[in-house]
Amino acid sequence: MPDGPEPPTASPRDRCRGVRCLIATLDGLGRTGPIVVAGSLLTDDTPVRDGLLGVLRARGTFPLISRDPAVAAAWLARPGRSAATHAAMHAAMHAAMHAAMHAATRAATRAAMHAAMLGAG
């Protein structure tokens, strides 16, 4: 259980105002390339995110959503962004993340074993 008081929740009026402000900002940017929106209000399941996605989808824009900023940055930085490479890029990034997680697990296991061996002597 987290320490401290529960964070205040925004009223429906404030959430709608937040969505309107985000849409106005996006509208002012133009459409010359990918647009990245980030932050916990937009990457977590929040009413602001739901409102923004609802407006974008109603306009015919179907954003890709990443819960991992490093993966999203790699996705945008890849050369030759196209729909044809979507599945291949997704598979490659998934494989790379999987390999990195296994490497981290192996390293942690080796460190724990080493510490246990030092403590046993």
Coordinates of C-alpha atoms in Angstrom, one line a residue:
M1 CA 0.0 0.0 0.0
P2 CA 1.5 3.4 -0.9
D3 CA 2.4 5.9 1.8
G4 CA 0.6 9.2 2.1
P5 CA -2.8 10.3 1.0
E6 CA -4.5 9.3 -2.2
P7 CA -3.7 11.7 -5.1
P8 CA -6.7 13.9 -5.9
T9 CA -8.7 12.9 -8.9
A10 CA -9.7 15.5 -11.6
S11 CA -13.3 16.4 -12.1
P12 CA -14.9 15.4 -15.4
R13 CA -14.8 19.1 -16.4
D14 CA -11.1 19.3 -15.8
R15 CA -10.5 16.0 -17.7
C16 CA -12.5 17.4 -20.7
R17 CA -10.5 20.7 -20.5
G18 CA -7.2 18.6 -20.5
V19 CA -8.3 16.7 -23.6
R20 CA -9.3 19.9 -25.4
C21 CA -5.9 21.5 -24.6
L22 CA -4.1 18.4 -25.9
I23 CA -6.1 18.3 -29.1
A24 CA -5.5 22.1 -29.6
T25 CA -1.8 21.6 -29.2
L26 CA -1.8 18.6 -31.6
D27 CA -3.8 20.6 -34.1
G28 CA -1.3 23.5 -34.0
L29 CA 1.6 21.1 -34.8
G30 CA 0.5 20.2 -38.3
R31 CA 1.1 16.7 -39.8
T32 CA 4.6 16.6 -41.2
G33 CA 5.6 13.4 -39.4
P34 CA 5.0 11.3 -36.4
I35 CA 3.9 13.0 -33.2
V36 CA 4.8 11.5 -29.9
V37 CA 2.8 12.2 -26.8
A38 CA 4.1 10.9 -23.5
G39 CA 3.6 11.1 -19.8
S40 CA 1.6 9.0 -17.3
L41 CA -1.7 10.8 -18.2
L42 CA -1.3 9.4 -21.7
T43 CA 0.5 6.1 -21.3
D44 CA -1.4 4.9 -18.3
D45 CA -5.1 4.0 -18.5
T46 CA -6.6 7.4 -17.6
P47 CA -9.7 9.3 -18.5
V48 CA -7.5 11.9 -20.3
R49 CA -5.9 9.2 -22.4
D50 CA -9.3 7.7 -23.2
G51 CA -10.6 11.1 -24.2
L52 CA -7.7 11.9 -26.4
L53 CA -7.8 8.5 -28.1
G54 CA -11.5 8.9 -28.7
V55 CA -11.1 12.2 -30.4
L56 CA -8.2 11.0 -32.5
R57 CA -10.0 7.8 -33.6
A58 CA -13.1 9.9 -34.5
R59 CA -10.9 11.9 -36.8
G60 CA -9.6 8.7 -38.4
T61 CA -6.2 8.6 -36.6
F62 CA -5.4 5.3 -35.0
P63 CA -2.3 5.8 -32.9
L64 CA 0.2 3.2 -32.0
I65 CA 0.6 3.0 -28.2
S66 CA 3.8 2.1 -26.4
R67 CA 4.0 1.7 -22.7
D68 CA 7.8 1.7 -22.9
P69 CA 9.4 5.0 -23.9
A70 CA 12.7 3.4 -25.0
V71 CA 10.9 1.1 -27.4
A72 CA 8.8 4.0 -28.7
A73 CA 12.0 6.0 -29.3
A74 CA 13.6 3.1 -31.1
W75 CA 10.5 2.7 -33.2
L76 CA 10.5 6.3 -34.4
A77 CA 14.3 6.3 -35.0
R78 CA 14.3 3.3 -37.2
P79 CA 15.2 3.9 -40.8
G80 CA 12.6 3.7 -43.6
R81 CA 9.5 3.8 -41.4
S82 CA 6.7 2.1 -43.4
A83 CA 3.7 -0.1 -42.7
A84 CA 5.5 -2.9 -44.6
T85 CA 8.1 -3.2 -41.9
H86 CA 5.7 -2.9 -38.9
A87 CA 5.6 -6.6 -38.2
A88 CA 9.3 -7.2 -38.7
M89 CA 10.2 -4.2 -36.4
H90 CA 7.8 -5.4 -33.8
A91 CA 9.2 -8.9 -33.8
A92 CA 12.8 -7.6 -33.7
M93 CA 12.2 -5.3 -30.8
H94 CA 10.3 -8.0 -28.9
A95 CA 13.2 -10.4 -29.5
A96 CA 15.8 -7.7 -28.4
M97 CA 13.8 -6.9 -25.2
H98 CA 13.4 -10.6 -24.4
A99 CA 17.1 -11.2 -24.8
A100 CA 17.9 -8.2 -22.7
M101 CA 15.6 -9.4 -19.9
H102 CA 17.3 -12.9 -20.0
A103 CA 20.7 -11.3 -19.9
A104 CA 19.8 -9.2 -16.9
T105 CA 18.3 -12.2 -15.1
R106 CA 21.4 -14.3 -15.8
A107 CA 23.6 -11.5 -14.5
A108 CA 21.5 -11.1 -11.3
T109 CA 21.6 -14.9 -10.8
R110 CA 25.4 -15.0 -11.1
A111 CA 25.8 -12.1 -8.7
A112 CA 23.5 -13.8 -6.2
M113 CA 25.3 -17.1 -6.5
H114 CA 28.7 -15.3 -6.1
A115 CA 27.5 -13.5 -3.0
A116 CA 26.1 -16.7 -1.5
M117 CA 29.4 -18.5 -2.2
L118 CA 31.4 -15.7 -0.5
G119 CA 29.0 -15.8 2.5
A120 CA 29.3 -19.6 2.8
G121 CA 33.1 -19.6 3.1

